[in-house]
Amino acid sequence: MMFSRSCALAALAGASLVMSTPALAEPSPALDRFSFSVGAFHAEPTLDAGLNTPYGRFDTRDIEGSKVTMPRITADVLFGDSQGLSLDYYRFNRNYGTGFGNSFAVGPTSVTALGNVSLDLKLDFAKLAYKWWIGSGNTVLGLGAGLAYYRVSLDSNALAGVNGATASFSQHDSDDAFAPLLEVGVRHAISPDLRLFADVSGVRKGGSNLRGHIYNAALGVEWFPVKNVGVVLSYGVSEIELKRDFDALSSTARLRVKLQGPSAFLKARF
């Protein structure tokens, strides 16, 4: 009898302890425990490249190419209720062929391309950031820091008239680098299935090799017609400026690319 009474008291004490222990708080309805998005960035690019050739300095000035669609992947994972990781990757691949009718500066002389100019640009960009989300209601502010990786490759082939003579060159430039990353983001849940977001991130790297900055900004909306699968629509701008030194004479290649346009994703959340 005494044993049964002791067991009953122990059970009641255990139940009271369980009931008094606070449950883990749910994350903000603007956030997901895990999400993965696959889509495309449809951008209108502007290119400005400068590099050294056997004939002097070659500068394209601004070239506005036709729109290009780039694959893009993003992922987010939440640890606990307010901290997590964010991943983003995209690749820009564009060939600027003949017929854009630009004039170029080769050294101190202004020349005109003869219609046989080709610039083949490839740019890979990936970033991984650790994020801390502030707030627990329908609106949260995210602060992030991490690492970015970028790789750029530029193949240049040209035929130009210089002082009545014909000059041609072919050149390949390629390099990659890691750089620190900072991010700021805002998420707002209108409802569990309709959310707004805004993101800004910046990458900046000094040094004597591949250096420069990459800035990204995006504003968009998420809609989930079913619980775990939805669509994401956004408008973004990316500004890329990279430089690379080649020798002790301070010869420098320069690349500026501006991408702006809409993105569309299919998003899964869990």
Short mmCIF file of C-alpha atoms in Angstrom, two decimals:
data_model
loop_
_atom_site.label_atom_id
_atom_site.label_comp_id
_atom_site.label_asym_id
_atom_site.label_seq_id
_atom_site.Cartn_x
_atom_site.Cartn_y
_atom_site.Cartn_z
CA MET A 1 0.00 0.00 0.00
CA MET A 2 2.77 2.35 0.94
CA PHE A 3 4.62 1.39 -2.26
CA SER A 4 1.52 2.13 -4.39
CA ARG A 5 1.05 5.50 -2.70
CA SER A 6 4.72 6.40 -3.32
CA CYS A 7 4.40 5.46 -6.97
CA ALA A 8 1.29 7.60 -7.31
CA LEU A 9 3.00 10.58 -5.70
CA ALA A 10 6.03 10.15 -7.98
CA ALA A 11 3.80 9.99 -11.04
CA LEU A 12 1.99 13.16 -10.00
CA ALA A 13 5.27 14.94 -9.37
CA GLY A 14 6.59 13.89 -12.77
CA ALA A 15 3.43 15.05 -14.50
CA SER A 16 3.63 18.39 -12.72
CA LEU A 17 7.25 18.80 -13.82
CA VAL A 18 6.41 18.04 -17.44
CA MET A 19 3.49 20.45 -17.39
CA SER A 20 5.58 23.19 -15.82
CA THR A 21 8.40 22.86 -18.40
CA PRO A 22 7.80 25.44 -21.16
CA ALA A 23 7.50 24.08 -24.69
CA LEU A 24 9.95 25.20 -27.31
CA ALA A 25 8.65 28.32 -29.03
CA GLU A 26 7.61 28.02 -32.65
CA PRO A 27 9.55 30.12 -35.15
CA SER A 28 7.99 33.17 -36.74
CA PRO A 29 5.37 32.33 -39.42
CA ALA A 30 7.61 34.31 -41.78
CA LEU A 31 10.32 31.61 -41.48
CA ASP A 32 10.63 27.93 -42.37
CA ARG A 33 12.54 25.18 -40.60
CA PHE A 34 13.99 24.18 -43.96
CA SER A 35 13.38 25.39 -47.50
CA PHE A 36 14.89 24.73 -50.91
CA SER A 37 14.25 26.78 -54.06
CA VAL A 38 15.14 26.16 -57.70
CA GLY A 39 14.51 28.74 -60.36
CA ALA A 40 15.93 31.29 -62.75
CA PHE A 41 17.07 34.91 -62.78
CA HIS A 42 15.97 36.65 -66.01
CA ALA A 43 18.24 39.68 -66.21
CA GLU A 44 19.18 42.50 -68.53
CA PRO A 45 22.99 42.71 -68.31
CA THR A 46 25.30 45.65 -68.87
CA LEU A 47 29.00 44.86 -69.39
CA ASP A 48 32.06 47.08 -69.09
CA ALA A 49 35.41 45.31 -69.46
CA GLY A 50 38.96 46.58 -69.63
CA LEU A 51 42.09 44.51 -70.18
CA ASN A 52 45.63 44.76 -71.46
CA THR A 53 46.48 43.48 -74.94
CA PRO A 54 49.69 43.29 -76.99
CA TYR A 55 48.49 46.50 -78.68
CA GLY A 56 47.65 48.49 -75.56
CA ARG A 57 44.70 48.96 -73.30
CA PHE A 58 41.33 47.56 -74.47
CA ASP A 59 38.15 49.09 -72.97
CA THR A 60 34.66 48.17 -74.10
CA ARG A 61 32.81 50.89 -72.18
CA ASP A 62 29.16 50.00 -71.51
CA ILE A 63 27.66 47.24 -73.67
CA GLU A 64 23.98 46.47 -73.16
CA GLY A 65 23.32 42.92 -74.25
CA SER A 66 20.05 41.09 -74.76
CA LYS A 67 18.32 39.56 -71.76
CA VAL A 68 19.70 36.32 -70.36
CA THR A 69 18.21 33.64 -68.11
CA MET A 70 20.48 32.21 -65.40
CA PRO A 71 19.85 29.17 -63.18
CA ARG A 72 19.64 29.97 -59.49
CA ILE A 73 19.43 27.84 -56.32
CA THR A 74 18.71 28.98 -52.77
CA ALA A 75 18.31 27.11 -49.48
CA ASP A 76 17.64 28.06 -45.85
CA VAL A 77 17.77 26.01 -42.67
CA LEU A 78 16.75 27.15 -39.20
CA PHE A 79 18.48 25.98 -36.01
CA GLY A 80 16.26 26.50 -33.01
CA ASP A 81 13.92 29.42 -33.54
CA SER A 82 16.12 32.37 -34.48
CA GLN A 83 19.39 31.22 -36.07
CA GLY A 84 20.24 29.40 -39.25
CA LEU A 85 22.15 29.12 -42.51
CA SER A 86 21.39 30.60 -45.93
CA LEU A 87 22.80 29.44 -49.29
CA ASP A 88 22.56 31.14 -52.70
CA TYR A 89 24.13 30.21 -56.06
CA TYR A 90 23.83 31.52 -59.61
CA ARG A 91 25.86 31.41 -62.82
CA PHE A 92 26.06 34.11 -65.47
CA ASN A 93 27.24 32.98 -68.92
CA ARG A 94 27.08 35.41 -71.80
CA ASN A 95 28.75 35.84 -75.18
CA TYR A 96 28.94 39.35 -76.61
CA GLY A 97 29.42 38.80 -80.31
CA THR A 98 29.85 40.95 -83.39
CA GLY A 99 27.65 43.80 -84.42
CA PHE A 100 27.22 45.83 -81.26
CA GLY A 101 29.02 48.73 -82.95
CA ASN A 102 31.08 50.07 -80.06
CA SER A 103 34.18 52.19 -80.26
CA PHE A 104 37.13 51.15 -78.14
CA ALA A 105 40.15 52.85 -76.66
CA VAL A 106 43.43 51.08 -77.46
CA GLY A 107 46.08 53.02 -75.61
CA PRO A 108 45.65 56.73 -76.31
CA THR A 109 44.00 56.11 -79.70
CA SER A 110 40.28 55.73 -80.29
CA VAL A 111 39.52 52.90 -82.71
CA THR A 112 36.44 51.14 -83.99
CA ALA A 113 35.93 47.39 -83.98
CA LEU A 114 35.59 45.92 -87.46
CA GLY A 115 32.72 43.64 -86.51
CA ASN A 116 34.81 40.69 -85.34
CA VAL A 117 34.73 41.25 -81.60
CA SER A 118 33.77 38.45 -79.20
CA LEU A 119 33.71 38.57 -75.40
CA ASP A 120 32.74 35.30 -73.72
CA LEU A 121 32.08 35.89 -70.01
CA LYS A 122 31.39 33.28 -67.34
CA LEU A 123 30.74 34.19 -63.71
CA ASP A 124 29.94 31.77 -60.88
CA PHE A 125 28.80 33.21 -57.56
CA ALA A 126 27.94 31.32 -54.36
CA LYS A 127 27.43 32.52 -50.81
CA LEU A 128 26.90 30.83 -47.45
CA ALA A 129 25.80 32.97 -44.50
CA TYR A 130 24.99 32.37 -40.84
CA LYS A 131 21.84 34.33 -39.97
CA TRP A 132 20.34 35.58 -36.75
CA TRP A 133 16.64 36.46 -36.93
CA ILE A 134 15.35 39.14 -34.57
CA GLY A 135 11.66 39.00 -33.65
CA SER A 136 9.02 36.31 -33.24
CA GLY A 137 5.88 37.82 -34.73
CA ASN A 138 4.81 38.15 -38.34
CA THR A 139 7.79 40.41 -39.12
CA VAL A 140 11.41 39.50 -38.45
CA LEU A 141 14.74 41.14 -39.21
CA GLY A 142 17.69 38.99 -40.24
CA LEU A 143 21.39 39.83 -39.86
CA GLY A 144 23.90 37.57 -41.56
CA ALA A 145 27.64 37.11 -41.99
CA GLY A 146 29.45 34.51 -44.01
CA LEU A 147 31.64 33.69 -46.97
CA ALA A 148 31.23 34.20 -50.71
CA TYR A 149 33.00 32.43 -53.57
CA TYR A 150 33.22 33.83 -57.07
CA ARG A 151 34.95 32.67 -60.22
CA VAL A 152 35.20 34.74 -63.40
CA SER A 153 36.42 33.77 -66.85
CA LEU A 154 36.69 36.12 -69.85
CA ASP A 155 37.72 35.05 -73.36
CA SER A 156 38.45 37.99 -75.67
CA ASN A 157 38.86 37.85 -79.44
CA ALA A 158 38.95 40.99 -81.55
CA LEU A 159 39.92 42.47 -84.89
CA ALA A 160 40.33 46.25 -84.96
CA GLY A 161 41.64 48.96 -87.22
CA VAL A 162 44.46 50.96 -85.67
CA ASN A 163 45.83 53.89 -87.72
CA GLY A 164 44.89 52.22 -90.98
CA ALA A 165 46.40 48.87 -90.03
CA THR A 166 44.63 45.74 -88.88
CA ALA A 167 45.38 44.37 -85.42
CA SER A 168 43.94 41.26 -83.83
CA PHE A 169 44.31 39.52 -80.52
CA SER A 170 42.98 36.57 -78.56
CA GLN A 171 43.25 36.36 -74.78
CA HIS A 172 41.91 34.24 -71.89
CA ASP A 173 41.64 35.60 -68.33
CA SER A 174 40.37 33.53 -65.41
CA ASP A 175 40.57 33.66 -61.62
CA ASP A 176 38.58 32.93 -58.46
CA ALA A 177 38.50 34.12 -54.86
CA PHE A 178 36.79 33.89 -51.47
CA ALA A 179 35.55 37.03 -49.72
CA PRO A 180 33.66 38.00 -46.53
CA LEU A 181 29.92 38.57 -46.82
CA LEU A 182 27.36 40.66 -44.91
CA GLU A 183 23.57 40.37 -45.27
CA VAL A 184 20.43 42.11 -44.04
CA GLY A 185 16.96 40.72 -44.65
CA VAL A 186 13.33 41.33 -43.68
CA ARG A 187 10.51 38.75 -43.73
CA HIS A 188 6.80 39.51 -43.25
CA ALA A 189 3.99 36.96 -43.16
CA ILE A 190 0.65 38.32 -44.37
CA SER A 191 -0.67 34.81 -43.73
CA PRO A 192 1.02 31.41 -43.30
CA ASP A 193 0.81 30.96 -47.08
CA LEU A 194 1.56 34.50 -48.30
CA ARG A 195 4.78 36.28 -47.36
CA LEU A 196 6.90 39.25 -48.40
CA PHE A 197 10.68 39.57 -48.23
CA ALA A 198 13.54 41.98 -48.91
CA ASP A 199 17.25 41.16 -48.93
CA VAL A 200 20.49 43.13 -49.33
CA SER A 201 23.97 41.60 -49.31
CA GLY A 202 27.48 42.82 -49.98
CA VAL A 203 30.83 41.20 -50.73
CA ARG A 204 34.05 43.18 -50.73
CA LYS A 205 37.64 41.99 -51.05
CA GLY A 206 40.93 43.87 -51.23
CA GLY A 207 44.37 42.60 -52.11
CA SER A 208 46.56 42.44 -55.18
CA ASN A 209 44.90 39.54 -57.02
CA LEU A 210 41.21 39.22 -57.86
CA ARG A 211 39.51 41.93 -55.81
CA GLY A 212 36.45 44.14 -55.89
CA HIS A 213 32.85 44.05 -54.74
CA ILE A 214 29.57 42.29 -55.47
CA TYR A 215 26.30 43.80 -54.22
CA ASN A 216 22.90 42.09 -54.43
CA ALA A 217 19.41 43.36 -53.58
CA ALA A 218 16.02 41.70 -54.05
CA LEU A 219 12.36 42.33 -53.21
CA GLY A 220 9.74 39.64 -53.59
CA VAL A 221 6.70 37.62 -52.59
CA GLU A 222 6.14 33.95 -51.69
CA TRP A 223 2.82 32.16 -52.21
CA PHE A 224 2.07 28.58 -51.16
CA PRO A 225 -1.07 27.17 -52.83
CA VAL A 226 -0.35 23.92 -50.98
CA LYS A 227 1.25 23.56 -47.56
CA ASN A 228 4.78 22.53 -48.56
CA VAL A 229 5.16 23.76 -52.15
CA GLY A 230 4.95 27.30 -53.43
CA VAL A 231 6.20 29.84 -55.93
CA VAL A 232 8.51 32.79 -55.36
CA LEU A 233 8.56 35.91 -57.52
CA SER A 234 11.11 38.66 -57.00
CA TYR A 235 12.93 41.53 -58.66
CA GLY A 236 16.64 41.87 -58.07
CA VAL A 237 19.72 43.90 -58.91
CA SER A 238 23.32 42.66 -58.82
CA GLU A 239 26.32 44.93 -59.30
CA ILE A 240 29.69 43.28 -59.86
CA GLU A 241 33.03 45.06 -60.15
CA LEU A 242 36.22 43.01 -60.13
CA LYS A 243 39.86 43.87 -60.82
CA ARG A 244 42.97 41.79 -61.21
CA ASP A 245 46.66 42.77 -61.33
CA PHE A 246 48.92 40.87 -63.71
CA ASP A 247 52.47 42.11 -63.16
CA ALA A 248 54.70 44.54 -61.30
CA LEU A 249 53.89 47.26 -63.84
CA SER A 250 50.38 47.50 -62.36
CA SER A 251 48.64 46.34 -65.51
CA THR A 252 45.08 45.64 -64.39
CA ALA A 253 42.10 43.90 -65.93
CA ARG A 254 38.71 45.29 -64.94
CA LEU A 255 35.24 43.82 -65.21
CA ARG A 256 31.96 45.52 -64.40
CA VAL A 257 28.64 43.74 -64.80
CA LYS A 258 25.21 44.96 -63.76
CA LEU A 259 22.30 42.51 -63.74
CA GLN A 260 18.72 43.53 -63.08
CA GLY A 261 15.46 41.73 -63.65
CA PRO A 262 12.86 39.32 -62.26
CA SER A 263 13.40 35.88 -60.75
CA ALA A 264 10.97 32.97 -60.41
CA PHE A 265 11.42 29.93 -58.17
CA LEU A 266 9.65 26.75 -57.20
CA LYS A 267 10.05 26.45 -53.42
CA ALA A 268 9.66 23.47 -51.10
CA ARG A 269 9.42 24.05 -47.33
CA PHE A 270 9.36 21.72 -44.36
#
